[in-house]
CSV table of C-alpha atoms in Angstrom, one decimal:
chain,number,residue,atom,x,y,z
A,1,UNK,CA,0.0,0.0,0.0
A,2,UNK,CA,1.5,3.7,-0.4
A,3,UNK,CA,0.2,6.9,0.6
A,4,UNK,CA,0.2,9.7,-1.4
A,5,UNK,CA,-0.6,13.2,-0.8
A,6,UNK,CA,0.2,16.6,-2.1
A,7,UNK,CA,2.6,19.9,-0.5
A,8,UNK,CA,-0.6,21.5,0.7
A,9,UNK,CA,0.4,19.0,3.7
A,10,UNK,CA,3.4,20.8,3.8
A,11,UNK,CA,5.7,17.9,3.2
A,12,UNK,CA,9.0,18.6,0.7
A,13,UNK,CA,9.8,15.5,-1.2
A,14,UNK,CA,12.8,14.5,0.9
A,15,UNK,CA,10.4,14.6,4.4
A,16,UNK,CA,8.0,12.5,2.1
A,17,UNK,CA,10.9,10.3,1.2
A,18,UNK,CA,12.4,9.5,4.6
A,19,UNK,CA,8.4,8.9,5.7
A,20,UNK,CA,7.8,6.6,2.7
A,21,UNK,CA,5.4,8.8,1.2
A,22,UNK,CA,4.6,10.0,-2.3
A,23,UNK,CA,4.5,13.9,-3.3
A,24,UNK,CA,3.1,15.4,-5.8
A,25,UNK,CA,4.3,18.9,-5.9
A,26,UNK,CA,2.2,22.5,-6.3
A,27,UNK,CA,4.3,25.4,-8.0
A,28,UNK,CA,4.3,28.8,-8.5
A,29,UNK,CA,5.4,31.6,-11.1
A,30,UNK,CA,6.6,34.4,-10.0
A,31,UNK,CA,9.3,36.9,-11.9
A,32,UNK,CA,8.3,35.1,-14.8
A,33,UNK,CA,9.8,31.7,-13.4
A,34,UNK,CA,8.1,28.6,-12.3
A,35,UNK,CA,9.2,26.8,-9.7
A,36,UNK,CA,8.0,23.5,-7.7
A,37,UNK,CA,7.7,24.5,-4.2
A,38,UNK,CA,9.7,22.7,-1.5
A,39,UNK,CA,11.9,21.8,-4.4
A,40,UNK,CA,13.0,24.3,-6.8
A,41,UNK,CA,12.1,27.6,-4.1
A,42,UNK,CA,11.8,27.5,-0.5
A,43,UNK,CA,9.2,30.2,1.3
A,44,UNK,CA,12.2,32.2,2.6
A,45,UNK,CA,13.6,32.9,-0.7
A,46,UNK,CA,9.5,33.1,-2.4
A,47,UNK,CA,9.0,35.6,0.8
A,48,UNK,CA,12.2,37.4,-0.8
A,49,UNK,CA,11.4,37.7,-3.9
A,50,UNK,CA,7.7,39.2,-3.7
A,51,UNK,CA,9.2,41.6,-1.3
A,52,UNK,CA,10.9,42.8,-4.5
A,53,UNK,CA,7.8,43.8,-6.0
A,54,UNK,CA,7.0,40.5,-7.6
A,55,UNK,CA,3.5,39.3,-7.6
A,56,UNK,CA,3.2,35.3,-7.6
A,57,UNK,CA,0.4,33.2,-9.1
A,58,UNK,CA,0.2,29.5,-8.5
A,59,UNK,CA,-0.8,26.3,-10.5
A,60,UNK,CA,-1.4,22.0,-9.7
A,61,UNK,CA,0.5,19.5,-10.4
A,62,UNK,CA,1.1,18.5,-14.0
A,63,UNK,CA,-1.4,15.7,-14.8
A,64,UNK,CA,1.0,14.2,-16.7
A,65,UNK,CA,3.2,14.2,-13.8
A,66,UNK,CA,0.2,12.6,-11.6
A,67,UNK,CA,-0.2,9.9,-14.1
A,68,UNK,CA,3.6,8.9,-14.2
A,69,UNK,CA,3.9,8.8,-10.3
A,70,UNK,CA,0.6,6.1,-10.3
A,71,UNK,CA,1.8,4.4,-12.7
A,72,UNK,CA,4.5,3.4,-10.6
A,73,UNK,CA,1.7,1.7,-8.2
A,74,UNK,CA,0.0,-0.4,-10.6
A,75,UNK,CA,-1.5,-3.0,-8.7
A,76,UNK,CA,-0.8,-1.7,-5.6
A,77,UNK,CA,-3.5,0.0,-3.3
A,78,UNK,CA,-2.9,3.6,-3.5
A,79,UNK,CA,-4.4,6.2,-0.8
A,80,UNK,CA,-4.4,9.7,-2.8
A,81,UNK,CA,-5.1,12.7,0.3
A,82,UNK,CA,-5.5,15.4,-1.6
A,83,UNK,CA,-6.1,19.4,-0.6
A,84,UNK,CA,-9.2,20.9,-0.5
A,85,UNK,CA,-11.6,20.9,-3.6
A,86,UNK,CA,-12.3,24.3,-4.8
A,87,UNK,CA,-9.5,26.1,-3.3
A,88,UNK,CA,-7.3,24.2,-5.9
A,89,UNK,CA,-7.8,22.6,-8.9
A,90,UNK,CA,-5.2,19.2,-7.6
A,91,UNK,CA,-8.0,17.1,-6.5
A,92,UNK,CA,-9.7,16.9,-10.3
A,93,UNK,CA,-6.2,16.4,-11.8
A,94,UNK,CA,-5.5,13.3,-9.3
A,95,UNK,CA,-9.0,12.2,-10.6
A,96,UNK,CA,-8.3,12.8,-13.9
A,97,UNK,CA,-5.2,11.0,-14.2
A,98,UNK,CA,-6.0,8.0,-12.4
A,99,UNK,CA,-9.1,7.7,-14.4
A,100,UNK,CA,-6.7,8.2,-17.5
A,101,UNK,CA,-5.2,4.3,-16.1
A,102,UNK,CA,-6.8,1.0,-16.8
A,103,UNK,CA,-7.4,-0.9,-13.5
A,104,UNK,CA,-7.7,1.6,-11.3
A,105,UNK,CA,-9.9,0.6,-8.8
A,106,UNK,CA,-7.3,0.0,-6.6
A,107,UNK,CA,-6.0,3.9,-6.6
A,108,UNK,CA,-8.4,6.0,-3.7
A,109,UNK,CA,-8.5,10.0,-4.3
A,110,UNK,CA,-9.6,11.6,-1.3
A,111,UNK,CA,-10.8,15.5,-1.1
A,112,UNK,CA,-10.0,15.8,2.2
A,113,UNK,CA,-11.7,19.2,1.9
A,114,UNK,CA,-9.0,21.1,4.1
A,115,UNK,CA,-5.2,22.0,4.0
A,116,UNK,CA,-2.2,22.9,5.7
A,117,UNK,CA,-2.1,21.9,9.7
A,118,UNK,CA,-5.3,19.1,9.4
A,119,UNK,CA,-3.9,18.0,5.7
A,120,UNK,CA,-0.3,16.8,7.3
A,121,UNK,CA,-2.5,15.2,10.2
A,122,UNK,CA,-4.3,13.3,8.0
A,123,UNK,CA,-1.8,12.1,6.1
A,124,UNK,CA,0.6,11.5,9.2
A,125,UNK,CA,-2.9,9.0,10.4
A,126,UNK,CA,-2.6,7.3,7.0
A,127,UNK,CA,0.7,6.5,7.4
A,128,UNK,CA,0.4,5.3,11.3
A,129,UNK,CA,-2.2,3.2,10.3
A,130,UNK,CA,-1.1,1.8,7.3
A,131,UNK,CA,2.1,1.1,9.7
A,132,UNK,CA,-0.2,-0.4,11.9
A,133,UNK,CA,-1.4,-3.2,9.3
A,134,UNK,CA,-4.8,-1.7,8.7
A,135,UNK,CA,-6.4,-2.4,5.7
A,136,UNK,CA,-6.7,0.1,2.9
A,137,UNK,CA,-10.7,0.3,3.7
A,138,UNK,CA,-10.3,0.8,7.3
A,139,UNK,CA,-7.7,3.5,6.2
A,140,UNK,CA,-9.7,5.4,4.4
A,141,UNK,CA,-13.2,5.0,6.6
A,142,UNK,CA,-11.0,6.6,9.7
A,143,UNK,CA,-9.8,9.6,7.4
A,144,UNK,CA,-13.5,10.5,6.6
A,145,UNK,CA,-14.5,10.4,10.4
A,146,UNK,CA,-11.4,12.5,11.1
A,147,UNK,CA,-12.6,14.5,8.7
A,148,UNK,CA,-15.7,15.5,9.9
A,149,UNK,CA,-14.5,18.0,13.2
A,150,UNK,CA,-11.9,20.4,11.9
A,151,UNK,CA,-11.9,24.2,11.8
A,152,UNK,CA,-9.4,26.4,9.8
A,153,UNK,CA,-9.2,30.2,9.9
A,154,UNK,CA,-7.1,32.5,8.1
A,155,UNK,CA,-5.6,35.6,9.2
A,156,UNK,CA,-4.1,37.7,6.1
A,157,UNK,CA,-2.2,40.8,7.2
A,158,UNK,CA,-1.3,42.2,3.3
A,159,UNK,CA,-5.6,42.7,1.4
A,160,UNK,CA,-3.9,42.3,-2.1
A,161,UNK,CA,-3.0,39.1,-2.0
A,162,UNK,CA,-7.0,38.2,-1.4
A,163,UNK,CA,-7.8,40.4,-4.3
A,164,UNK,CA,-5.9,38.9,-6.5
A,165,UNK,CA,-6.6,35.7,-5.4
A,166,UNK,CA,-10.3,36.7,-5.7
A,167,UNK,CA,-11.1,36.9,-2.4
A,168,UNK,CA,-11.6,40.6,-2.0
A,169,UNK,CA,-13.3,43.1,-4.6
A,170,UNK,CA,-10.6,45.8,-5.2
A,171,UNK,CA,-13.0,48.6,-3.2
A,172,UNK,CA,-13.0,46.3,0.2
A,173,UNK,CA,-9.4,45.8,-0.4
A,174,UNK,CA,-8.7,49.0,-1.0
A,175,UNK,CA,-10.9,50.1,2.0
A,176,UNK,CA,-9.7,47.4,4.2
A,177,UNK,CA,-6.1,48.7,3.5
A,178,UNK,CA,-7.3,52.0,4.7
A,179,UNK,CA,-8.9,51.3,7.6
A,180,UNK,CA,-6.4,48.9,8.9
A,181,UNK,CA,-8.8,46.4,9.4
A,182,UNK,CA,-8.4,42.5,10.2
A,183,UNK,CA,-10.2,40.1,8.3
A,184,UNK,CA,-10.8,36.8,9.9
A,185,UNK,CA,-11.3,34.5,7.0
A,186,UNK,CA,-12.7,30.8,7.7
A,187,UNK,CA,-12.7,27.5,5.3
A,188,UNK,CA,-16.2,26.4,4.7
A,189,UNK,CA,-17.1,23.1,6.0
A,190,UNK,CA,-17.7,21.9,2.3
A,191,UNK,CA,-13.6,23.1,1.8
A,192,UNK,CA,-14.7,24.8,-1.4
A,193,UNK,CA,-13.8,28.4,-0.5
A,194,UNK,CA,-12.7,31.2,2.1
A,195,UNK,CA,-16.0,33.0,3.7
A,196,UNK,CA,-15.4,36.4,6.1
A,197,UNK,CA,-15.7,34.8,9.7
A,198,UNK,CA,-15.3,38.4,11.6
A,199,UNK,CA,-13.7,41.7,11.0
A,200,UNK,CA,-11.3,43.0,14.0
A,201,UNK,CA,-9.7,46.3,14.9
A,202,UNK,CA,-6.6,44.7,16.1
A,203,UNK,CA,-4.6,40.7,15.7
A,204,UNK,CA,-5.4,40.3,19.3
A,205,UNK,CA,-9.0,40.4,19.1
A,206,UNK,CA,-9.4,38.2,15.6
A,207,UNK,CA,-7.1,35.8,17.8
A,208,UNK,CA,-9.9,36.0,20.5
A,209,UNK,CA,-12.9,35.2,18.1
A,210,UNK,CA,-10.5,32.3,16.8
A,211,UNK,CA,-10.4,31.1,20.8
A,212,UNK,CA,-14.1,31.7,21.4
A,213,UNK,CA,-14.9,29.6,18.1
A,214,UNK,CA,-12.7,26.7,19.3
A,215,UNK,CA,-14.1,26.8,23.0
A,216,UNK,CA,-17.8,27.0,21.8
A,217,UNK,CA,-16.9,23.7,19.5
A,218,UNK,CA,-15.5,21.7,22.6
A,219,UNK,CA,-11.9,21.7,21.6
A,220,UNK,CA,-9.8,19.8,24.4
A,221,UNK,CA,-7.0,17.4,24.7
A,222,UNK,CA,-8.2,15.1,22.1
A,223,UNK,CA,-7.6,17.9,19.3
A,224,UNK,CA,-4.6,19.3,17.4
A,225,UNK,CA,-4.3,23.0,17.0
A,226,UNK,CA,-1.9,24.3,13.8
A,227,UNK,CA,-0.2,27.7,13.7
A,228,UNK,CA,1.2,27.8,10.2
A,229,UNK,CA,3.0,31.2,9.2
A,230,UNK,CA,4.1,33.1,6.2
A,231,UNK,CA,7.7,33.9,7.2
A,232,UNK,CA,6.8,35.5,10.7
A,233,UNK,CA,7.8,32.3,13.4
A,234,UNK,CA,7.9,35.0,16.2
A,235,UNK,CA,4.2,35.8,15.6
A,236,UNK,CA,3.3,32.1,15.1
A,237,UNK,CA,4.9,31.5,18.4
A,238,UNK,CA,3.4,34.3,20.4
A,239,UNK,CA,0.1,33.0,18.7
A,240,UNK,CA,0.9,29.4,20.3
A,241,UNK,CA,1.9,30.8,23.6
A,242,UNK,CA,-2.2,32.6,23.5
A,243,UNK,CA,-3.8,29.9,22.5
A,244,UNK,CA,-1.8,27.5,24.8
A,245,UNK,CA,-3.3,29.7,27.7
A,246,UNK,CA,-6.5,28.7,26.6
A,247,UNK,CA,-5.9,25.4,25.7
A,248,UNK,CA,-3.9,24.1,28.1
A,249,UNK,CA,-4.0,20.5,27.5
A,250,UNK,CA,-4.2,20.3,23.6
A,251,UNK,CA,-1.6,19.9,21.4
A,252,UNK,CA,-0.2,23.3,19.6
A,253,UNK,CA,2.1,23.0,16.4
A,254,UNK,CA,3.5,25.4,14.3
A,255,UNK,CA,4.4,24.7,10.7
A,256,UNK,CA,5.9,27.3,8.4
A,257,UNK,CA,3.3,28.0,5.1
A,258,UNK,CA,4.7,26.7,1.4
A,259,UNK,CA,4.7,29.2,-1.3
A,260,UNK,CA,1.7,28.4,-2.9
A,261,UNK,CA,-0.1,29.5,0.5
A,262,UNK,CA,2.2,31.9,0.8
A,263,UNK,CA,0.5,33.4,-2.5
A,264,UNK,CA,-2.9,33.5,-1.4
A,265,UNK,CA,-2.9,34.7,1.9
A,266,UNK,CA,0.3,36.9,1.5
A,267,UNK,CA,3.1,37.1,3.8
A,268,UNK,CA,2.8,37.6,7.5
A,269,UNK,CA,-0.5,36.0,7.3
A,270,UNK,CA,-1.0,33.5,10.3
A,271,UNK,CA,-3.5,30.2,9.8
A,272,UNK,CA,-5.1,28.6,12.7
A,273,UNK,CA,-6.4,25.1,12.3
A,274,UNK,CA,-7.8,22.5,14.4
A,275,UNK,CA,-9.2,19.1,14.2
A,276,UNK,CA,-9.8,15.9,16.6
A,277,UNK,CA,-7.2,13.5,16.9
């Protein structure tokens, strides 16, 4: 059996390698070069280079690339967790392309219809289970109860990086800008899109409607919380050391953003996930 899963789990290729698992790589353009992420740029450089005035723009795997990598599993069960449906285009590829091979009933795409902190999880379960000796069914009827209590927000810092990932008309960006307003976006529970969770003066108190949210849903030691940052670790980790206050017995992580998330939420932007363990 082999797990497979994309970099919106932020994984590079050599992680994925040394934890037996398959990655199929997002990239991005920017400066009029395309580069796989984790492999050919890495967010500190990306981070560098838009900070030069570059704007990036980012794309899915190849599906020709998708098609080569399963046909290296013919025959072999195949667990595909791929990001979020609607927020990328990857999940259709992975479809496409193992529809694109005969006898494919073996090969299992999953939406997991989120990203980032609960993405890795899921994929991190995969693999401990598979480790375990669970069969490829029981595998994938865990993910899908897994599945079903996670929260993400998103908390962008830079409004033209929503606009032009078609989040924000160019008058609320513009206005937003102004105002020095903080959006608090959130992932739909169908993890199709980005919806306005709450609008907040200051970080601090889009961080407390992020803590409320998680309290009123129950979160406790049986969860994992992510921080995941654009280039700002000291932020993340004054973020962990809040929501450790509240949360005093659930596990916090912080995971630094690839560049493809690093394009649509901008850098400096600060992503707080949870789901249950």
């Amino acid at each position: 059996m082999k797990i497979m899963t994309d970099t919106s789990a932020l994984y590079s290729h050599k992680e994925g390698e040394a934890l037996g698992l398959e990655i199929l790589s997002l990239s991005v353009t920017i400066n009029n070069k395309t580069y796989k992420e984790f492999e050919e740029i890495q967010p500190e450089e990306f981070i560098e280079i838009i900070e030069q005035g570059h704007m990036p723009v980012s794309s899915q795997p190849p599906i020709g690339e998708t098609i080569e990598v399963l046909e290296k599993y013919e025959g072999e069960d195949v667990i595909i967790l791929n990001m979020a449906d609607g927020l990328s285009g990857t999940y259709q590829s992975t479809v496409s392309a193992r529809n694109s091979i005969d006898g494919n009933e073996h090969m299992h795409v999953i939406n997991t219809k989120t990203l980032c902190g609960p993405h890795r999880y899921l994929v991190n379960l995969a693999l401990s289970l598979k480790d375990k000796g669970c069969s490829t069914e029981e595998i994938i009827d865990i993910i899908y109860q897994k599945m079903e209590f996670t929260k993400s927000f998103l908390i962008p810092i830079d409004f033209k990086f929503l606009q032009k990932g078609g989040r924000l008309s160019p008058l609320a960006a513009k206005i937003g800008g102004m105002l020095k307003i903080i959006p608090v976006l959130e992932l739909t529970k169908d993890g199709r899109s980005l919806d306005k969770y709450t609008i907040k003066k200051t970080e601090k108190g889009a961080l407390k409607s992020v803590i409320k949210c998680f309290k009123e849903m129950g979160v406790n030691e049986t969860c994992l919380i992510s921080v995941t940052h654009a280039g700002v670790p000291a932020k993340a980790a004054y973020y962990k050391e809040i929501l450790q206050d509240s949360f005093p017995d659930t596990e916090i992580e912080i995971i630094e953003l690839s560049p493809v998330f690093i394009t649509h939420g901008g850098p400096g932007c600060i992503a707080i996930q949870m789901i249950g363990k």
